[in-house]
Every structure is written in C-alpha cells, then in structure tokens.
JSON list of N, CA and C in Angstrom, two decimals:
[
{"chain": "A", "resi": 17, "resn": "UNK", "atom": "N", "xyz": [18.65, -3.14, 12.78]},
{"chain": "A", "resi": 17, "resn": "UNK", "atom": "CA", "xyz": [17.89, -1.92, 12.62]},
{"chain": "A", "resi": 17, "resn": "UNK", "atom": "C", "xyz": [16.71, -2.19, 11.70]},
{"chain": "A", "resi": 18, "resn": "UNK", "atom": "N", "xyz": [15.57, -1.70, 12.09]},
{"chain": "A", "resi": 18, "resn": "UNK", "atom": "CA", "xyz": [14.35, -1.83, 11.29]},
{"chain": "A", "resi": 18, "resn": "UNK", "atom": "C", "xyz": [14.06, -0.48, 10.64]},
{"chain": "A", "resi": 19, "resn": "UNK", "atom": "N", "xyz": [13.91, -0.50, 9.31]},
{"chain": "A", "resi": 19, "resn": "UNK", "atom": "CA", "xyz": [13.60, 0.72, 8.56]},
{"chain": "A", "resi": 19, "resn": "UNK", "atom": "C", "xyz": [12.40, 0.44, 7.67]},
{"chain": "A", "resi": 20, "resn": "UNK", "atom": "N", "xyz": [11.42, 1.33, 7.73]},
{"chain": "A", "resi": 20, "resn": "UNK", "atom": "CA", "xyz": [10.29, 1.27, 6.81]},
{"chain": "A", "resi": 20, "resn": "UNK", "atom": "C", "xyz": [10.26, 2.59, 6.05]},
{"chain": "A", "resi": 21, "resn": "UNK", "atom": "N", "xyz": [10.49, 2.50, 4.75]},
{"chain": "A", "resi": 21, "resn": "UNK", "atom": "CA", "xyz": [10.50, 3.68, 3.89]},
{"chain": "A", "resi": 21, "resn": "UNK", "atom": "C", "xyz": [9.20, 3.78, 3.14]},
{"chain": "A", "resi": 22, "resn": "UNK", "atom": "N", "xyz": [8.74, 5.00, 2.93]},
{"chain": "A", "resi": 22, "resn": "UNK", "atom": "CA", "xyz": [7.50, 5.26, 2.21]},
{"chain": "A", "resi": 22, "resn": "UNK", "atom": "C", "xyz": [7.83, 6.05, 0.96]},
{"chain": "A", "resi": 23, "resn": "UNK", "atom": "N", "xyz": [7.34, 5.57, -0.18]},
{"chain": "A", "resi": 23, "resn": "UNK", "atom": "CA", "xyz": [7.66, 6.16, -1.47]},
{"chain": "A", "resi": 23, "resn": "UNK", "atom": "C", "xyz": [6.39, 6.58, -2.20]},
{"chain": "A", "resi": 24, "resn": "UNK", "atom": "N", "xyz": [6.53, 7.61, -3.03]},
{"chain": "A", "resi": 24, "resn": "UNK", "atom": "CA", "xyz": [5.50, 8.02, -3.97]},
{"chain": "A", "resi": 24, "resn": "UNK", "atom": "C", "xyz": [6.21, 8.49, -5.24]},
{"chain": "A", "resi": 25, "resn": "UNK", "atom": "N", "xyz": [5.84, 7.92, -6.38]},
{"chain": "A", "resi": 25, "resn": "UNK", "atom": "CA", "xyz": [6.50, 8.22, -7.66]},
{"chain": "A", "resi": 25, "resn": "UNK", "atom": "C", "xyz": [8.02, 8.06, -7.58]},
{"chain": "A", "resi": 26, "resn": "UNK", "atom": "N", "xyz": [8.44, 6.95, -6.96]},
{"chain": "A", "resi": 26, "resn": "UNK", "atom": "CA", "xyz": [9.86, 6.58, -6.83]},
{"chain": "A", "resi": 26, "resn": "UNK", "atom": "C", "xyz": [10.66, 7.56, -5.99]},
{"chain": "A", "resi": 27, "resn": "UNK", "atom": "N", "xyz": [10.00, 8.39, -5.20]},
{"chain": "A", "resi": 27, "resn": "UNK", "atom": "CA", "xyz": [10.67, 9.35, -4.34]},
{"chain": "A", "resi": 27, "resn": "UNK", "atom": "C", "xyz": [10.32, 9.04, -2.89]},
{"chain": "A", "resi": 28, "resn": "UNK", "atom": "N", "xyz": [11.35, 8.83, -2.08]},
{"chain": "A", "resi": 28, "resn": "UNK", "atom": "CA", "xyz": [11.11, 8.55, -0.66]},
{"chain": "A", "resi": 28, "resn": "UNK", "atom": "C", "xyz": [10.68, 9.84, 0.02]},
{"chain": "A", "resi": 29, "resn": "UNK", "atom": "N", "xyz": [9.50, 9.81, 0.63]},
{"chain": "A", "resi": 29, "resn": "UNK", "atom": "CA", "xyz": [9.00, 11.01, 1.29]},
{"chain": "A", "resi": 29, "resn": "UNK", "atom": "C", "xyz": [9.02, 10.90, 2.82]},
{"chain": "A", "resi": 30, "resn": "UNK", "atom": "N", "xyz": [9.09, 9.70, 3.36]},
{"chain": "A", "resi": 30, "resn": "UNK", "atom": "CA", "xyz": [9.16, 9.54, 4.81]},
{"chain": "A", "resi": 30, "resn": "UNK", "atom": "C", "xyz": [9.76, 8.18, 5.13]},
{"chain": "A", "resi": 31, "resn": "UNK", "atom": "N", "xyz": [10.29, 8.08, 6.36]},
{"chain": "A", "resi": 31, "resn": "UNK", "atom": "CA", "xyz": [10.92, 6.84, 6.79]},
{"chain": "A", "resi": 31, "resn": "UNK", "atom": "C", "xyz": [10.79, 6.71, 8.30]},
{"chain": "A", "resi": 32, "resn": "UNK", "atom": "N", "xyz": [10.55, 5.45, 8.76]},
{"chain": "A", "resi": 32, "resn": "UNK", "atom": "CA", "xyz": [10.66, 5.15, 10.17]},
{"chain": "A", "resi": 32, "resn": "UNK", "atom": "C", "xyz": [11.93, 4.36, 10.36]},
{"chain": "A", "resi": 33, "resn": "UNK", "atom": "N", "xyz": [12.76, 4.78, 11.28]},
{"chain": "A", "resi": 33, "resn": "UNK", "atom": "CA", "xyz": [14.01, 4.09, 11.59]},
{"chain": "A", "resi": 33, "resn": "UNK", "atom": "C", "xyz": [14.00, 3.73, 13.07]},
{"chain": "A", "resi": 34, "resn": "UNK", "atom": "N", "xyz": [14.29, 2.46, 13.38]},
{"chain": "A", "resi": 34, "resn": "UNK", "atom": "CA", "xyz": [14.28, 2.05, 14.78]},
{"chain": "A", "resi": 34, "resn": "UNK", "atom": "C", "xyz": [15.43, 2.67, 15.55]},
{"chain": "A", "resi": 35, "resn": "UNK", "atom": "N", "xyz": [16.52, 3.03, 14.89]},
{"chain": "A", "resi": 35, "resn": "UNK", "atom": "CA", "xyz": [17.62, 3.67, 15.61]},
{"chain": "A", "resi": 35, "resn": "UNK", "atom": "C", "xyz": [17.26, 5.10, 16.02]},
{"chain": "A", "resi": 36, "resn": "UNK", "atom": "N", "xyz": [16.46, 5.78, 15.21]},
{"chain": "A", "resi": 36, "resn": "UNK", "atom": "CA", "xyz": [15.99, 7.12, 15.57]},
{"chain": "A", "resi": 36, "resn": "UNK", "atom": "C", "xyz": [14.77, 7.01, 16.49]},
{"chain": "A", "resi": 37, "resn": "UNK", "atom": "N", "xyz": [13.91, 6.03, 16.24]},
{"chain": "A", "resi": 37, "resn": "UNK", "atom": "CA", "xyz": [12.74, 5.81, 17.07]},
{"chain": "A", "resi": 37, "resn": "UNK", "atom": "C", "xyz": [11.53, 6.63, 16.69]},
{"chain": "A", "resi": 38, "resn": "UNK", "atom": "N", "xyz": [11.57, 7.24, 15.52]},
{"chain": "A", "resi": 38, "resn": "UNK", "atom": "CA", "xyz": [10.43, 8.04, 15.07]},
{"chain": "A", "resi": 38, "resn": "UNK", "atom": "C", "xyz": [10.46, 8.16, 13.56]},
{"chain": "A", "resi": 39, "resn": "UNK", "atom": "N", "xyz": [9.40, 8.77, 13.02]},
{"chain": "A", "resi": 39, "resn": "UNK", "atom": "CA", "xyz": [9.32, 9.01, 11.59]},
{"chain": "A", "resi": 39, "resn": "UNK", "atom": "C", "xyz": [10.10, 10.27, 11.23]},
{"chain": "A", "resi": 40, "resn": "UNK", "atom": "N", "xyz": [10.72, 10.25, 10.05]},
{"chain": "A", "resi": 40, "resn": "UNK", "atom": "CA", "xyz": [11.45, 11.40, 9.54]},
{"chain": "A", "resi": 40, "resn": "UNK", "atom": "C", "xyz": [10.93, 11.68, 8.14]},
{"chain": "A", "resi": 41, "resn": "UNK", "atom": "N", "xyz": [10.62, 12.92, 7.84]},
{"chain": "A", "resi": 41, "resn": "UNK", "atom": "CA", "xyz": [10.14, 13.30, 6.51]},
{"chain": "A", "resi": 41, "resn": "UNK", "atom": "C", "xyz": [11.24, 13.88, 5.66]},
{"chain": "A", "resi": 42, "resn": "UNK", "atom": "N", "xyz": [11.18, 13.62, 4.35]},
{"chain": "A", "resi": 42, "resn": "UNK", "atom": "CA", "xyz": [12.19, 14.10, 3.42]},
{"chain": "A", "resi": 42, "resn": "UNK", "atom": "C", "xyz": [11.65, 15.12, 2.43]},
{"chain": "A", "resi": 43, "resn": "UNK", "atom": "N", "xyz": [10.34, 15.19, 2.30]},
{"chain": "A", "resi": 43, "resn": "UNK", "atom": "CA", "xyz": [9.70, 16.19, 1.45]},
{"chain": "A", "resi": 43, "resn": "UNK", "atom": "C", "xyz": [8.74, 16.99, 2.32]},
{"chain": "A", "resi": 44, "resn": "UNK", "atom": "N", "xyz": [8.16, 18.03, 1.76]},
{"chain": "A", "resi": 44, "resn": "UNK", "atom": "CA", "xyz": [7.20, 18.84, 2.53]},
{"chain": "A", "resi": 44, "resn": "UNK", "atom": "C", "xyz": [6.03, 17.97, 2.99]},
{"chain": "A", "resi": 45, "resn": "UNK", "atom": "N", "xyz": [5.53, 17.14, 2.08]},
{"chain": "A", "resi": 45, "resn": "UNK", "atom": "CA", "xyz": [4.43, 16.23, 2.41]},
{"chain": "A", "resi": 45, "resn": "UNK", "atom": "C", "xyz": [4.88, 15.21, 3.48]},
{"chain": "A", "resi": 46, "resn": "UNK", "atom": "N", "xyz": [6.09, 14.70, 3.34]},
{"chain": "A", "resi": 46, "resn": "UNK", "atom": "CA", "xyz": [6.61, 13.73, 4.29]},
{"chain": "A", "resi": 46, "resn": "UNK", "atom": "C", "xyz": [6.82, 14.32, 5.67]},
{"chain": "A", "resi": 47, "resn": "UNK", "atom": "N", "xyz": [7.29, 15.55, 5.74]},
{"chain": "A", "resi": 47, "resn": "UNK", "atom": "CA", "xyz": [7.51, 16.21, 7.03]},
{"chain": "A", "resi": 47, "resn": "UNK", "atom": "C", "xyz": [6.18, 16.40, 7.76]},
{"chain": "A", "resi": 48, "resn": "UNK", "atom": "N", "xyz": [5.16, 16.81, 7.02]},
{"chain": "A", "resi": 48, "resn": "UNK", "atom": "CA", "xyz": [3.84, 16.99, 7.64]},
{"chain": "A", "resi": 48, "resn": "UNK", "atom": "C", "xyz": [3.29, 15.67, 8.16]},
{"chain": "A", "resi": 49, "resn": "UNK", "atom": "N", "xyz": [3.42, 14.61, 7.36]},
{"chain": "A", "resi": 49, "resn": "UNK", "atom": "CA", "xyz": [2.96, 13.30, 7.80]},
{"chain": "A", "resi": 49, "resn": "UNK", "atom": "C", "xyz": [3.77, 12.79, 8.98]},
{"chain": "A", "resi": 50, "resn": "UNK", "atom": "N", "xyz": [5.08, 12.97, 8.95]},
{"chain": "A", "resi": 50, "resn": "UNK", "atom": "CA", "xyz": [5.93, 12.51, 10.04]},
{"chain": "A", "resi": 50, "resn": "UNK", "atom": "C", "xyz": [5.55, 13.19, 11.35]},
{"chain": "A", "resi": 51, "resn": "UNK", "atom": "N", "xyz": [5.29, 14.48, 11.30]},
{"chain": "A", "resi": 51, "resn": "UNK", "atom": "CA", "xyz": [4.87, 15.20, 12.51]},
{"chain": "A", "resi": 51, "resn": "UNK", "atom": "C", "xyz": [3.57, 14.62, 13.05]},
{"chain": "A", "resi": 52, "resn": "UNK", "atom": "N", "xyz": [2.63, 14.33, 12.16]},
{"chain": "A", "resi": 52, "resn": "UNK", "atom": "CA", "xyz": [1.34, 13.76, 12.57]},
{"chain": "A", "resi": 52, "resn": "UNK", "atom": "C", "xyz": [1.54, 12.36, 13.17]},
{"chain": "A", "resi": 53, "resn": "UNK", "atom": "N", "xyz": [2.33, 11.52, 12.48]},
{"chain": "A", "resi": 53, "resn": "UNK", "atom": "CA", "xyz": [2.55, 10.15, 12.96]},
{"chain": "A", "resi": 53, "resn": "UNK", "atom": "C", "xyz": [3.33, 10.12, 14.26]},
{"chain": "A", "resi": 54, "resn": "UNK", "atom": "N", "xyz": [4.26, 11.04, 14.46]},
{"chain": "A", "resi": 54, "resn": "UNK", "atom": "CA", "xyz": [5.06, 11.06, 15.68]},
{"chain": "A", "resi": 54, "resn": "UNK", "atom": "C", "xyz": [4.25, 11.49, 16.90]},
{"chain": "A", "resi": 55, "resn": "UNK", "atom": "N", "xyz": [3.10, 12.10, 16.70]},
{"chain": "A", "resi": 55, "resn": "UNK", "atom": "CA", "xyz": [2.23, 12.48, 17.82]},
{"chain": "A", "resi": 55, "resn": "UNK", "atom": "C", "xyz": [1.42, 11.28, 18.33]},
{"chain": "A", "resi": 56, "resn": "UNK", "atom": "N", "xyz": [1.33, 10.24, 17.53]},
{"chain": "A", "resi": 56, "resn": "UNK", "atom": "CA", "xyz": [0.53, 9.05, 17.88]},
{"chain": "A", "resi": 56, "resn": "UNK", "atom": "C", "xyz": [1.42, 8.04, 18.61]},
{"chain": "A", "resi": 57, "resn": "UNK", "atom": "N", "xyz": [1.29, 7.99, 19.93]},
{"chain": "A", "resi": 57, "resn": "UNK", "atom": "CA", "xyz": [2.15, 7.12, 20.75]},
{"chain": "A", "resi": 57, "resn": "UNK", "atom": "C", "xyz": [1.93, 5.64, 20.44]},
{"chain": "A", "resi": 58, "resn": "UNK", "atom": "N", "xyz": [0.70, 5.25, 20.15]},
{"chain": "A", "resi": 58, "resn": "UNK", "atom": "CA", "xyz": [0.45, 3.84, 19.87]},
{"chain": "A", "resi": 58, "resn": "UNK", "atom": "C", "xyz": [1.08, 3.41, 18.54]},
{"chain": "A", "resi": 59, "resn": "UNK", "atom": "N", "xyz": [1.08, 4.30, 17.55]},
{"chain": "A", "resi": 59, "resn": "UNK", "atom": "CA", "xyz": [1.73, 3.99, 16.27]},
{"chain": "A", "resi": 59, "resn": "UNK", "atom": "C", "xyz": [3.24, 3.86, 16.46]},
{"chain": "A", "resi": 60, "resn": "UNK", "atom": "N", "xyz": [3.83, 4.76, 17.22]},
{"chain": "A", "resi": 60, "resn": "UNK", "atom": "CA", "xyz": [5.28, 4.68, 17.47]},
{"chain": "A", "resi": 60, "resn": "UNK", "atom": "C", "xyz": [5.66, 3.41, 18.22]},
{"chain": "A", "resi": 61, "resn": "UNK", "atom": "N", "xyz": [4.89, 3.03, 19.22]},
{"chain": "A", "resi": 61, "resn": "UNK", "atom": "CA", "xyz": [5.20, 1.81, 19.96]},
{"chain": "A", "resi": 61, "resn": "UNK", "atom": "C", "xyz": [5.02, 0.58, 19.07]},
{"chain": "A", "resi": 62, "resn": "UNK", "atom": "N", "xyz": [4.04, 0.61, 18.19]},
{"chain": "A", "resi": 62, "resn": "UNK", "atom": "CA", "xyz": [3.85, -0.48, 17.23]},
{"chain": "A", "resi": 62, "resn": "UNK", "atom": "C", "xyz": [5.04, -0.60, 16.29]},
{"chain": "A", "resi": 63, "resn": "UNK", "atom": "N", "xyz": [5.52, 0.52, 15.78]},
{"chain": "A", "resi": 63, "resn": "UNK", "atom": "CA", "xyz": [6.65, 0.50, 14.86]},
{"chain": "A", "resi": 63, "resn": "UNK", "atom": "C", "xyz": [7.92, 0.05, 15.58]},
{"chain": "A", "resi": 64, "resn": "UNK", "atom": "N", "xyz": [8.11, 0.47, 16.81]},
{"chain": "A", "resi": 64, "resn": "UNK", "atom": "CA", "xyz": [9.28, 0.04, 17.57]},
{"chain": "A", "resi": 64, "resn": "UNK", "atom": "C", "xyz": [9.24, -1.46, 17.85]},
{"chain": "A", "resi": 65, "resn": "UNK", "atom": "N", "xyz": [8.05, -2.00, 18.07]},
{"chain": "A", "resi": 65, "resn": "UNK", "atom": "CA", "xyz": [7.90, -3.43, 18.34]},
{"chain": "A", "resi": 65, "resn": "UNK", "atom": "C", "xyz": [8.18, -4.26, 17.10]},
{"chain": "A", "resi": 66, "resn": "UNK", "atom": "N", "xyz": [8.02, -3.69, 15.92]},
{"chain": "A", "resi": 66, "resn": "UNK", "atom": "CA", "xyz": [8.29, -4.44, 14.70]},
{"chain": "A", "resi": 66, "resn": "UNK", "atom": "C", "xyz": [9.75, -4.81, 14.56]},
{"chain": "A", "resi": 67, "resn": "UNK", "atom": "N", "xyz": [10.64, -4.07, 15.18]},
{"chain": "A", "resi": 67, "resn": "UNK", "atom": "CA", "xyz": [12.06, -4.44, 15.17]},
{"chain": "A", "resi": 67, "resn": "UNK", "atom": "C", "xyz": [12.23, -5.81, 15.79]},
{"chain": "A", "resi": 68, "resn": "UNK", "atom": "N", "xyz": [11.59, -6.03, 16.93]},
{"chain": "A", "resi": 68, "resn": "UNK", "atom": "CA", "xyz": [11.70, -7.32, 17.60]},
{"chain": "A", "resi": 68, "resn": "UNK", "atom": "C", "xyz": [10.98, -8.40, 16.82]},
{"chain": "A", "resi": 69, "resn": "UNK", "atom": "N", "xyz": [9.88, -8.05, 16.16]},
{"chain": "A", "resi": 69, "resn": "UNK", "atom": "CA", "xyz": [9.12, -9.04, 15.41]},
{"chain": "A", "resi": 69, "resn": "UNK", "atom": "C", "xyz": [9.87, -9.50, 14.18]},
{"chain": "A", "resi": 70, "resn": "UNK", "atom": "N", "xyz": [10.43, -8.59, 13.41]},
{"chain": "A", "resi": 70, "resn": "UNK", "atom": "CA", "xyz": [11.07, -8.93, 12.15]},
{"chain": "A", "resi": 70, "resn": "UNK", "atom": "C", "xyz": [12.57, -9.18, 12.27]},
{"chain": "A", "resi": 71, "resn": "UNK", "atom": "N", "xyz": [13.26, -8.36, 13.01]},
{"chain": "A", "resi": 71, "resn": "UNK", "atom": "CA", "xyz": [14.72, -8.41, 13.03]},
{"chain": "A", "resi": 71, "resn": "UNK", "atom": "C", "xyz": [15.27, -9.40, 14.06]},
{"chain": "A", "resi": 72, "resn": "UNK", "atom": "N", "xyz": [14.91, -9.22, 15.30]},
{"chain": "A", "resi": 72, "resn": "UNK", "atom": "CA", "xyz": [15.52, -10.00, 16.36]},
{"chain": "A", "resi": 72, "resn": "UNK", "atom": "C", "xyz": [15.18, -11.48, 16.26]},
{"chain": "A", "resi": 73, "resn": "UNK", "atom": "N", "xyz": [14.05, -11.79, 15.68]},
{"chain": "A", "resi": 73, "resn": "UNK", "atom": "CA", "xyz": [13.66, -13.18, 15.49]},
{"chain": "A", "resi": 73, "resn": "UNK", "atom": "C", "xyz": [14.62, -13.89, 14.53]},
{"chain": "A", "resi": 74, "resn": "UNK", "atom": "N", "xyz": [15.11, -13.17, 13.54]},
{"chain": "A", "resi": 74, "resn": "UNK", "atom": "CA", "xyz": [15.94, -13.79, 12.51]},
{"chain": "A", "resi": 74, "resn": "UNK", "atom": "C", "xyz": [17.44, -13.65, 12.74]},
{"chain": "A", "resi": 75, "resn": "UNK", "atom": "N", "xyz": [17.86, -12.95, 13.77]},
{"chain": "A", "resi": 75, "resn": "UNK", "atom": "CA", "xyz": [19.30, -12.74, 14.00]},
{"chain": "A", "resi": 75, "resn": "UNK", "atom": "C", "xyz": [20.02, -14.08, 14.19]},
{"chain": "A", "resi": 76, "resn": "UNK", "atom": "N", "xyz": [19.52, -14.92, 15.06]},
{"chain": "A", "resi": 76, "resn": "UNK", "atom": "CA", "xyz": [20.19, -16.19, 15.33]},
{"chain": "A", "resi": 76, "resn": "UNK", "atom": "C", "xyz": [20.19, -17.09, 14.10]},
{"chain": "A", "resi": 77, "resn": "UNK", "atom": "N", "xyz": [19.10, -17.09, 13.35]},
{"chain": "A", "resi": 77, "resn": "UNK", "atom": "CA", "xyz": [19.02, -17.91, 12.14]},
{"chain": "A", "resi": 77, "resn": "UNK", "atom": "C", "xyz": [20.08, -17.47, 11.13]},
{"chain": "A", "resi": 78, "resn": "UNK", "atom": "N", "xyz": [20.18, -16.18, 10.86]},
{"chain": "A", "resi": 78, "resn": "UNK", "atom": "CA", "xyz": [21.16, -15.66, 9.91]},
{"chain": "A", "resi": 78, "resn": "UNK", "atom": "C", "xyz": [22.58, -15.89, 10.41]},
{"chain": "A", "resi": 79, "resn": "UNK", "atom": "N", "xyz": [22.79, -15.71, 11.70]},
{"chain": "A", "resi": 79, "resn": "UNK", "atom": "CA", "xyz": [24.12, -15.90, 12.29]},
{"chain": "A", "resi": 79, "resn": "UNK", "atom": "C", "xyz": [24.57, -17.35, 12.15]},
{"chain": "A", "resi": 80, "resn": "UNK", "atom": "N", "xyz": [23.67, -18.29, 12.47]},
{"chain": "A", "resi": 80, "resn": "UNK", "atom": "CA", "xyz": [24.00, -19.71, 12.35]},
{"chain": "A", "resi": 80, "resn": "UNK", "atom": "C", "xyz": [24.29, -20.10, 10.91]},
{"chain": "A", "resi": 81, "resn": "UNK", "atom": "N", "xyz": [23.51, -19.59, 9.97]},
{"chain": "A", "resi": 81, "resn": "UNK", "atom": "CA", "xyz": [23.74, -19.89, 8.55]},
{"chain": "A", "resi": 81, "resn": "UNK", "atom": "C", "xyz": [25.07, -19.35, 8.08]},
{"chain": "A", "resi": 82, "resn": "UNK", "atom": "N", "xyz": [25.45, -18.19, 8.53]},
{"chain": "A", "resi": 82, "resn": "UNK", "atom": "CA", "xyz": [26.72, -17.59, 8.11]},
{"chain": "A", "resi": 82, "resn": "UNK", "atom": "C", "xyz": [27.89, -18.41, 8.65]},
{"chain": "A", "resi": 83, "resn": "UNK", "atom": "N", "xyz": [27.78, -18.91, 9.88]},
{"chain": "A", "resi": 83, "resn": "UNK", "atom": "CA", "xyz": [28.87, -19.68, 10.48]},
{"chain": "A", "resi": 83, "resn": "UNK", "atom": "C", "xyz": [29.03, -21.05, 9.83]},
{"chain": "A", "resi": 84, "resn": "UNK", "atom": "N", "xyz": [27.93, -21.69, 9.45]},
{"chain": "A", "resi": 84, "resn": "UNK", "atom": "CA", "xyz": [28.04, -23.03, 8.88]},
{"chain": "A", "resi": 84, "resn": "UNK", "atom": "C", "xyz": [28.53, -22.99, 7.44]},
{"chain": "A", "resi": 85, "resn": "UNK", "atom": "N", "xyz": [28.41, -21.87, 6.74]},
{"chain": "A", "resi": 85, "resn": "UNK", "atom": "CA", "xyz": [28.82, -21.79, 5.34]},
{"chain": "A", "resi": 85, "resn": "UNK", "atom": "C", "xyz": [30.22, -21.23, 5.17]},
{"chain": "A", "resi": 86, "resn": "UNK", "atom": "N", "xyz": [30.84, -20.75, 6.25]},
{"chain": "A", "resi": 86, "resn": "UNK", "atom": "CA", "xyz": [32.17, -20.17, 6.08]},
{"chain": "A", "resi": 86, "resn": "UNK", "atom": "C", "xyz": [33.28, -21.17, 6.34]}
]
C-alpha cells in the first residue's frame, strides 16, 4: 500500500492512500483540498502509479532479504 500524508504544524490534514484510490481530508482545510485534488484525473492516476513505482519495485528485494536472514 502506498500512502502519502500531508502535514502542517505536526497535524495531518490530508492523505492519499492507494487502497482507497483517492485523497482523504482530516481537517476542514484538508477536506477542501482533497475534494479539489480528487477532481483532477491526471493527479489521481499519477498518485496511483506511484504505488507501482515505489512499492512493487521493492517487494521482491525485501522478500528475498527476509528469506535469506531467517
């Protein structure tokens, strides 16, 4: 799962989660931004693609390392 959290003054105001597939806001400011970002199809497809870029690339590497050390 790919998660990108956005913080201001140590308070999480919005998050993108690949399992949800969209931005979710946690504060009034975050909800407004999440609504705006979720309307942008190119931004959402970019964020969804980051799961494959960051996570799926490293799955086999982490899996192999865990097996050789156990």
